[in-house]
XYZ file of C-alpha atoms in Angstrom:
342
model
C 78.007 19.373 70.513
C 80.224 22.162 69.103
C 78.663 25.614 69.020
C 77.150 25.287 65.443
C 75.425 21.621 65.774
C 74.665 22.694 69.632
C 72.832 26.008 68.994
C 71.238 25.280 65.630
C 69.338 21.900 67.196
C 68.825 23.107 71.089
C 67.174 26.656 71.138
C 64.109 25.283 72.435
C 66.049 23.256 75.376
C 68.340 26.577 76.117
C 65.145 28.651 75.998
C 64.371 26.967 78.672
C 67.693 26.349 81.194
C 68.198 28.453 84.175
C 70.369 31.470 82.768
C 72.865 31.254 85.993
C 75.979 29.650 85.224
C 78.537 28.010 87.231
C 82.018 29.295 87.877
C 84.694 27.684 86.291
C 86.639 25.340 88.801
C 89.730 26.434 90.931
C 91.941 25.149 88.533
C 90.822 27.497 85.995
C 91.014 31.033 87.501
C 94.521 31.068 87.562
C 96.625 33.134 84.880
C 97.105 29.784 82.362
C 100.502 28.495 81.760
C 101.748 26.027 79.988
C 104.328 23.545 82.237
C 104.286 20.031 80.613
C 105.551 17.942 83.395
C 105.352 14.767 81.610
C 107.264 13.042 78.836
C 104.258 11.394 77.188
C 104.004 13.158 74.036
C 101.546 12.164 71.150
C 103.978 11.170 67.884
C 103.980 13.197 65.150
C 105.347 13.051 61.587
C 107.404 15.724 59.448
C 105.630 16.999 56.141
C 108.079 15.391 54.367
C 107.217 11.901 55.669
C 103.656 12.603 55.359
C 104.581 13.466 51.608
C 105.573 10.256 50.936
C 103.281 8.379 52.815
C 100.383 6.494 50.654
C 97.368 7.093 52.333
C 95.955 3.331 52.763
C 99.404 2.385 54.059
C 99.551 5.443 56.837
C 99.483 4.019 60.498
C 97.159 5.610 63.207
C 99.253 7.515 65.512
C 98.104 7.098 68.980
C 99.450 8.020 72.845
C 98.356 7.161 76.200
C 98.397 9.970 78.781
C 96.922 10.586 82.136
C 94.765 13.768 83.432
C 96.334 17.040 83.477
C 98.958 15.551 80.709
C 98.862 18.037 77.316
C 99.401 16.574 73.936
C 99.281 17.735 70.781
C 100.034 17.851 67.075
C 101.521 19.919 64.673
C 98.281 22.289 64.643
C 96.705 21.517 68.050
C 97.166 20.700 72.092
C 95.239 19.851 74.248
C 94.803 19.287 78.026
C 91.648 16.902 80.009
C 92.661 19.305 83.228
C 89.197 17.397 85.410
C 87.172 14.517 85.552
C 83.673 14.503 88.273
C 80.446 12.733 87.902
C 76.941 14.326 88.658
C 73.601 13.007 88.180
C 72.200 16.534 86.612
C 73.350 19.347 84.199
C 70.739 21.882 85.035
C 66.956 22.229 86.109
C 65.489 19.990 83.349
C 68.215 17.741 82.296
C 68.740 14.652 84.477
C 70.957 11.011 83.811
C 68.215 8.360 83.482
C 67.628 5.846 86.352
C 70.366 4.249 86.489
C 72.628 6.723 84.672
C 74.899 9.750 86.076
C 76.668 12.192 83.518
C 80.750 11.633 83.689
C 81.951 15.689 83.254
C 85.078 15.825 81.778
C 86.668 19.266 81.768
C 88.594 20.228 78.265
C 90.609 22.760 76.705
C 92.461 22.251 73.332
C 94.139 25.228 71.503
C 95.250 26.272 67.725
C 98.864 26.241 68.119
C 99.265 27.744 64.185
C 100.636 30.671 63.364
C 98.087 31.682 60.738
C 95.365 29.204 60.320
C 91.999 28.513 61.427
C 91.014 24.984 62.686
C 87.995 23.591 63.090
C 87.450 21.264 66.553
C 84.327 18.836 67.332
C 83.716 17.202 70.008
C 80.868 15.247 68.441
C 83.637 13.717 65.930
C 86.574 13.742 67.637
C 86.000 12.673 70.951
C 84.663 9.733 73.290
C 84.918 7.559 76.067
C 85.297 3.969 76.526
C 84.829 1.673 79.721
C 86.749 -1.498 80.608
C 84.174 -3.438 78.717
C 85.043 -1.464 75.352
C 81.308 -0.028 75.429
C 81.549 3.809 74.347
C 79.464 7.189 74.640
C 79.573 10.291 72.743
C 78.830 13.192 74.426
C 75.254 14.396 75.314
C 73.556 17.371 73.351
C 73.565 19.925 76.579
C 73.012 23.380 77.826
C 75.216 23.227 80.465
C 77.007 25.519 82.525
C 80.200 26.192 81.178
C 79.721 23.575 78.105
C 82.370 23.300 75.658
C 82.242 25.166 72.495
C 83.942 23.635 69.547
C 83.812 25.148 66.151
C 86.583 27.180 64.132
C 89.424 28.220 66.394
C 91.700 30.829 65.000
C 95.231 30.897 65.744
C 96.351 30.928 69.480
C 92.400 30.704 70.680
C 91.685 28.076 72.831
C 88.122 26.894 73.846
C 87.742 25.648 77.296
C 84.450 23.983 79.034
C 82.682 20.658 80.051
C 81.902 17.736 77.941
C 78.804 15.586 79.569
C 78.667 11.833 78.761
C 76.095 9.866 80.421
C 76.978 6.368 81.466
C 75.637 3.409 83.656
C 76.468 4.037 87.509
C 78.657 1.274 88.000
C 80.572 1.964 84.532
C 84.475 1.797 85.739
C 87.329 1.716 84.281
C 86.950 4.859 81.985
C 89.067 6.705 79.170
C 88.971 9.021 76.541
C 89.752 9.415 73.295
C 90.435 12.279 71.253
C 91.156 12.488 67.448
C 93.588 15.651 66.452
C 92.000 14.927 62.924
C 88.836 13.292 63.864
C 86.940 14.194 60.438
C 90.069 12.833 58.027
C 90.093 9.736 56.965
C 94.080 9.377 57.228
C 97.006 10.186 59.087
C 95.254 11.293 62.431
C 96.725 10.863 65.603
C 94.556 9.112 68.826
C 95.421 10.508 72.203
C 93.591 8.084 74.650
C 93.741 9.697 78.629
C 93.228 7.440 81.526
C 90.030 9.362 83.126
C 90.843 7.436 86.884
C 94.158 8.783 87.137
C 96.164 11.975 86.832
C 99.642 13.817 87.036
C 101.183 15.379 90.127
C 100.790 18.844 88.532
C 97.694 19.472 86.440
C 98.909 21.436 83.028
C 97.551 23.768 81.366
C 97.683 25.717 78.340
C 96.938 29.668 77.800
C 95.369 31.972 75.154
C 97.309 34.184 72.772
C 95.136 35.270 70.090
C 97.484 35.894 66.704
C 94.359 37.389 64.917
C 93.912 40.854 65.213
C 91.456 42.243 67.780
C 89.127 45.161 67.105
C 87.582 47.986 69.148
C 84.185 49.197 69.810
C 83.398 51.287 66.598
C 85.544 49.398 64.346
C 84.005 47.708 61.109
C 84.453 44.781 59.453
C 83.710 43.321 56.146
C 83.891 40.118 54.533
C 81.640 38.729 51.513
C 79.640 42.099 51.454
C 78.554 41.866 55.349
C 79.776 44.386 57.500
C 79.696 44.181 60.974
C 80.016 47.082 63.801
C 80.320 47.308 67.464
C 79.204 50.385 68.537
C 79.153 50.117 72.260
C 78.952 48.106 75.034
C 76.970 48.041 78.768
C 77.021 45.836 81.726
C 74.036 45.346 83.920
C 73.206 43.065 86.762
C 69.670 42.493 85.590
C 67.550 43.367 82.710
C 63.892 43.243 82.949
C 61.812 41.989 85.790
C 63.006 38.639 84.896
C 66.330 38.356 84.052
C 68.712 39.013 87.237
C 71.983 37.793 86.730
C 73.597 35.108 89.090
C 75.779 36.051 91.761
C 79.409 37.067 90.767
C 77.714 37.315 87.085
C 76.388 40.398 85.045
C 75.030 41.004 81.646
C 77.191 42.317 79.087
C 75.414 44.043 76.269
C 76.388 44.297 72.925
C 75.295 46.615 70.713
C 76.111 46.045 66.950
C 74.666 47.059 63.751
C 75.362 44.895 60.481
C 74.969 46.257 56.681
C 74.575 44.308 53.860
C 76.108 45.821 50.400
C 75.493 42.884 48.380
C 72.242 42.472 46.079
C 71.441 38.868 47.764
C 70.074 38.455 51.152
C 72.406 37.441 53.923
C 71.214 35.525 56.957
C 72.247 36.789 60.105
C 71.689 34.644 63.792
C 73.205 36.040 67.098
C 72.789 32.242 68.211
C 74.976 30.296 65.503
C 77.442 33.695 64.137
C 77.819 35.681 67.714
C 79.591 35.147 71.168
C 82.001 35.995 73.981
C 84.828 34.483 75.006
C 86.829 35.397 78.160
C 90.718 35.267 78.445
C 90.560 31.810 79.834
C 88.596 30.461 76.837
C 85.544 29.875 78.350
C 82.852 30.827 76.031
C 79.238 32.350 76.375
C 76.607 32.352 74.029
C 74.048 35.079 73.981
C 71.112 34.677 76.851
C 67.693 34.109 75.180
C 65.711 34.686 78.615
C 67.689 38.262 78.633
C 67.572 38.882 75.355
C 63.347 38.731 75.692
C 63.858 41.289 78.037
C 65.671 43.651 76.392
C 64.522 46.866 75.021
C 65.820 46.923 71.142
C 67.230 43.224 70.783
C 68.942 42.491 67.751
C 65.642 41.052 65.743
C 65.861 37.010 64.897
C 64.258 35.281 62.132
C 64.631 37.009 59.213
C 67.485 37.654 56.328
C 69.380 41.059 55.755
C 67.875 42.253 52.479
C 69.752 43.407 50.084
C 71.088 47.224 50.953
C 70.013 46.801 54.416
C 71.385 47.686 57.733
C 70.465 46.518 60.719
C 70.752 47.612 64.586
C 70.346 45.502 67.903
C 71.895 44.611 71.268
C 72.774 41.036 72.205
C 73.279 40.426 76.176
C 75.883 37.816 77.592
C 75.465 37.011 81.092
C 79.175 36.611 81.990
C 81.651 36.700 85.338
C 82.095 39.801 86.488
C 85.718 38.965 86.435
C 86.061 37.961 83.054
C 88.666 40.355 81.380
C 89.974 40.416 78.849
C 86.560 39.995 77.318
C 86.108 39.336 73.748
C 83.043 39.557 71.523
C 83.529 37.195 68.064
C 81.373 36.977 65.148
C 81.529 34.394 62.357
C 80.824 35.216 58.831
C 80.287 31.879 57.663
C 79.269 28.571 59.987
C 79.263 26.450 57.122
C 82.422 25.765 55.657
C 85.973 28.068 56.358
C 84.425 30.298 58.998
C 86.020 33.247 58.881
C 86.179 34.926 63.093
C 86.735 38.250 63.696
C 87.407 39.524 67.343
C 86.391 42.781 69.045
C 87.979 43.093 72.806
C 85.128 44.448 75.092
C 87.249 45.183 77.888
């Protein structure tokens, strides 16, 4: 699910997942470029077509590309870069008998200049076997899971989609709608999950947002947010060791409220890091119940209020640039602001 319908509906499950984390596949470690080798390119129509286009009468757009092929629209791309099966995410969730989970590694990007996007992968994307039966993808706390939600300009989310199918399920694709929650004029890429390009693509990061320091502040709606500092650590607590090649990153950030209404404030749905990749990690609960002066969950910002806490991230050690991002709204036009950690 993306990051908002994920965290707000799985604390419980996360709460308990092993906190190690895999790391991200060979194909991902290299500095990201984008090389589109091949000349399947998902249509796309000019605004001024689109202006004069009723919208009952407007044709789904679709394309047909293989694995490592990107694609993309006038506000997106987007690149399936690998495809494995497994019959477990973690320590507690398995494919029923008879099942295995089909992992399908994605990354899609906001190619605007200056506007936010919002991705889903609950809405926008599926697969289909060669019997036309199709799965969404399964509520997980996977290593490494993809993280949809509002992408600003030049941020791209990376990660693993799970989809659990029958074993003997062949023949597979996916789809992916660039519009997925309009009801016209989207375009349908459809990738052939059982075969790929020569040279796997890929497509890189660039934020076009402007990127903070530690001991910068930020306002928006009468919540202001600080970073004061930030720590690494390889363990915190007796129980909470990170895994190896991974360390806690600690974030400690204080938040005021100047309005005379109180403001809800979660490190779960609002708070995470991203590395320059775009893999994304949300804060460790088993950490965070650890750690001496945690940012306190559970209750609003009262009017007037400030508040203090630290919020760890267990995280490569050779994630840099890091990124720490906080949304002021999850509900409707988030609004992401980025602080660079290192």
């Amino acid at each position: 699910m993306d990051r908002r319908t994920y965290l707000a509906t799985s604390v419980a499950l996360l709460a308990g997942c092993s906190t190690s984390e895999n790391k991200p596949s060979s194909q991902d470690t290299e500095a990201a470029t984008v090389t589109q080798t091949s000349s399947k390119q998902a249509p796309t129509s000019t605004a001024e077509e689109k202006a004069t286009q009723e919208p009952t009468e407007t044709p789904q757009q679709s394309a047909d590309v293989l694995v490592g092929d990107v694609v993309g629209d006038n506000a997106l791309q987007m690149v399936v870069r690998d495809v494995s099966r497994t019959k477990s995410i973690n320590e507690i969730q398995q494919a029923d008998s008879g099942n295995e989970f089909v992992v399908v590694r994605l990354a899609v990007k906001n190619i605007t200049e200056n506007s936010d996007t919002d991705v889903s992968e609950l809405f926008q994307t599926r697969i289909k076997d060669s019997q036309n039966y199709t799965y969404q993808p399964a509520l997980t706390g996977g290593d490494q899971a993809f993280q949809g939600g509002t992408l600003a300009p030049g941020e791209v989310s990376r990660g693993d989609l799970f989809y659990e199918i029958p074993t003997d399920t062949s023949g597979l694709s996916m789809q992916f709608d660039f519009a997925g929650t309009s009801l016209f004029d989207y375009n349908r890429v459809t990738i052939d999950l059982e075969n790929q390009t020569d040279t796997i693509a890929d497509i890189s990061q660039n934020l076009r947002v402007d990127v903070h320091s530690a001991g910068d502040a930020i306002e928006s709606g009468g919540l202001e947010v600080t970073v004061n500092s930030i720590e690494y650590r390889t363990a915190i607590g007796s129980f909470s060791e990170a895994a190896d090649g991974y360390e806690y990153a600690i974030v400690d950030i204080t938040t005021a409220n100047s309005t005379d209404q109180e403001i809800s404030v979660s490190s779960l749905l609002q708070m995470e890091c991203k590395d320059g990749r775009g893999f994304s990690y949300s804060g460790s609960l088993t950490a965070m119940s650890q750690l001496d002066q945690a940012y306190p969950q559970g209750s609003s910002l009262g009017p007037g209020e400030e508040r203090r806490g630290k919020v760890p991230y267990e995280i490569p050690t050779d994630a840099e640039p890091l990124y720490w991002m906080f949304e002021f709204s999850v509900l409707v036009n988030g609004y992401k602001t980025f602080w660079q950690l290192r």
